PDB file of C-alpha atoms in Angstrom:
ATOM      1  CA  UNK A 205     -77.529   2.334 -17.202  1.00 78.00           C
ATOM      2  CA  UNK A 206     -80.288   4.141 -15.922  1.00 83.00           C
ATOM      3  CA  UNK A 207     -82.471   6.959 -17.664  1.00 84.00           C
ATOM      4  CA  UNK A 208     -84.802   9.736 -16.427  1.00 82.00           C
ATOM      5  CA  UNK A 209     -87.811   9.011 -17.970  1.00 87.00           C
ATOM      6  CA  UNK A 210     -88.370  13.027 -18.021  1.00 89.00           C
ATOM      7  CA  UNK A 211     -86.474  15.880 -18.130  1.00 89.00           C
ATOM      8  CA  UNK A 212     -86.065  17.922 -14.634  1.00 86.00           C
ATOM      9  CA  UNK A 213     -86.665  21.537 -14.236  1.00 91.00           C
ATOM     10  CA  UNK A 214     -83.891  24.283 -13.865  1.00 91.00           C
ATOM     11  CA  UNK A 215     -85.152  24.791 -10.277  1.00 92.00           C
ATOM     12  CA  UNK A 216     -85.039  21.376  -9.590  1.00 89.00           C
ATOM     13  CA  UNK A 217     -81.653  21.166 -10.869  1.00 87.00           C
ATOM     14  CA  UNK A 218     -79.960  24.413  -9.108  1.00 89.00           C
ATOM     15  CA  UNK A 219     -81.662  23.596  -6.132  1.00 89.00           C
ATOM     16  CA  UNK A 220     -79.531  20.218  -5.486  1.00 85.00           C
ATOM     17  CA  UNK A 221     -76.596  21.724  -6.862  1.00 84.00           C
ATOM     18  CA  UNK A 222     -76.640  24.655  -4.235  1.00 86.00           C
ATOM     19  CA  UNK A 223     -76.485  22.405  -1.668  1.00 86.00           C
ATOM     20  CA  UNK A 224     -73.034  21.177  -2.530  1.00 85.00           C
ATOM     21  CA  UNK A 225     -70.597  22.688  -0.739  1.00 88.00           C
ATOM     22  CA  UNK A 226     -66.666  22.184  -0.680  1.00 88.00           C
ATOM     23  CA  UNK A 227     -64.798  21.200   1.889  1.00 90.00           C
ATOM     24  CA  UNK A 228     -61.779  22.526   4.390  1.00 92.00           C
ATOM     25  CA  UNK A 229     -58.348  20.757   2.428  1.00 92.00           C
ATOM     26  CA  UNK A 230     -57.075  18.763   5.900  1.00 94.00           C
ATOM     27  CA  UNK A 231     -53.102  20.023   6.251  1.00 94.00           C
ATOM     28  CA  UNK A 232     -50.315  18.164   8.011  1.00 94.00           C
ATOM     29  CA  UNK A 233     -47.168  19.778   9.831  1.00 94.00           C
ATOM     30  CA  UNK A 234     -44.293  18.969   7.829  1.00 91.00           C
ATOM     31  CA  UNK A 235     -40.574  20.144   8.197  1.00 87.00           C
ATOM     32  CA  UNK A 236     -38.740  21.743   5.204  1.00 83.00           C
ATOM     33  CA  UNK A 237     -35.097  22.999   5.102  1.00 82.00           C
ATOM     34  CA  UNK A 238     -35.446  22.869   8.847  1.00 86.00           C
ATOM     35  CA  UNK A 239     -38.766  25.244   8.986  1.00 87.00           C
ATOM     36  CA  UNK A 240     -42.234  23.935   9.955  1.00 91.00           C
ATOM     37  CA  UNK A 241     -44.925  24.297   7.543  1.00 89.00           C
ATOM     38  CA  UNK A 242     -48.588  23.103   6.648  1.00 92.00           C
ATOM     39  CA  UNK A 243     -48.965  21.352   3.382  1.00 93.00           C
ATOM     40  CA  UNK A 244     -51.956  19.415   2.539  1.00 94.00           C
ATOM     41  CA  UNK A 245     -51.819  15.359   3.222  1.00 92.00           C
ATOM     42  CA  UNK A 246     -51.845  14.604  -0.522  1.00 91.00           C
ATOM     43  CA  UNK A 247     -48.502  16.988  -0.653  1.00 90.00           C
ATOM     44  CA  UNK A 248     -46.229  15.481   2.221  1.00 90.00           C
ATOM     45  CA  UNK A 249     -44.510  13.039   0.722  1.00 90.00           C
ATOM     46  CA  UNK A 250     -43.390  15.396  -1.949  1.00 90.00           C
ATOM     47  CA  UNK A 251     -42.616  17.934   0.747  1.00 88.00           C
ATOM     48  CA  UNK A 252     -40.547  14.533   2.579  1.00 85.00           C
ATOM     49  CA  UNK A 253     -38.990  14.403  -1.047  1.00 87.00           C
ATOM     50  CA  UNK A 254     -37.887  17.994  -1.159  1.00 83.00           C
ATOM     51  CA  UNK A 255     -39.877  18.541  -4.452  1.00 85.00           C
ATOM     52  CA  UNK A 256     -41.671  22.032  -2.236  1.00 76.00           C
ATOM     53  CA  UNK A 257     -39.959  24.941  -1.772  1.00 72.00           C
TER      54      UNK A 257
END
């Protein structure tokens, strides 16, 4: 496994961590109890299941 051979500065370290930024959740049209509604991808089978209200 590798290891820094020093330790990096707070700047350093905040600076690469700001540039992370989270993205948009993709949603998918699904129809439940006869009504159309967006659910994210990773939830339409459970909205196909009926588990989602």
């Amino acid at each position: 496994m590798a290891v820094p051979k020093r330790r990096t500065s707070r700047a350093r370290t905040r600076s690469r961590r700001a540039q992370w930024k989270a993205q948009p959740v993709q949603l998918t049209r699904v129809i439940v109890d006869g009504k159309p509604m967006l659910v994210p991808l990773r939830l339409r089978k459970a909205a196909e299941r009926g588990l989602l209200r």
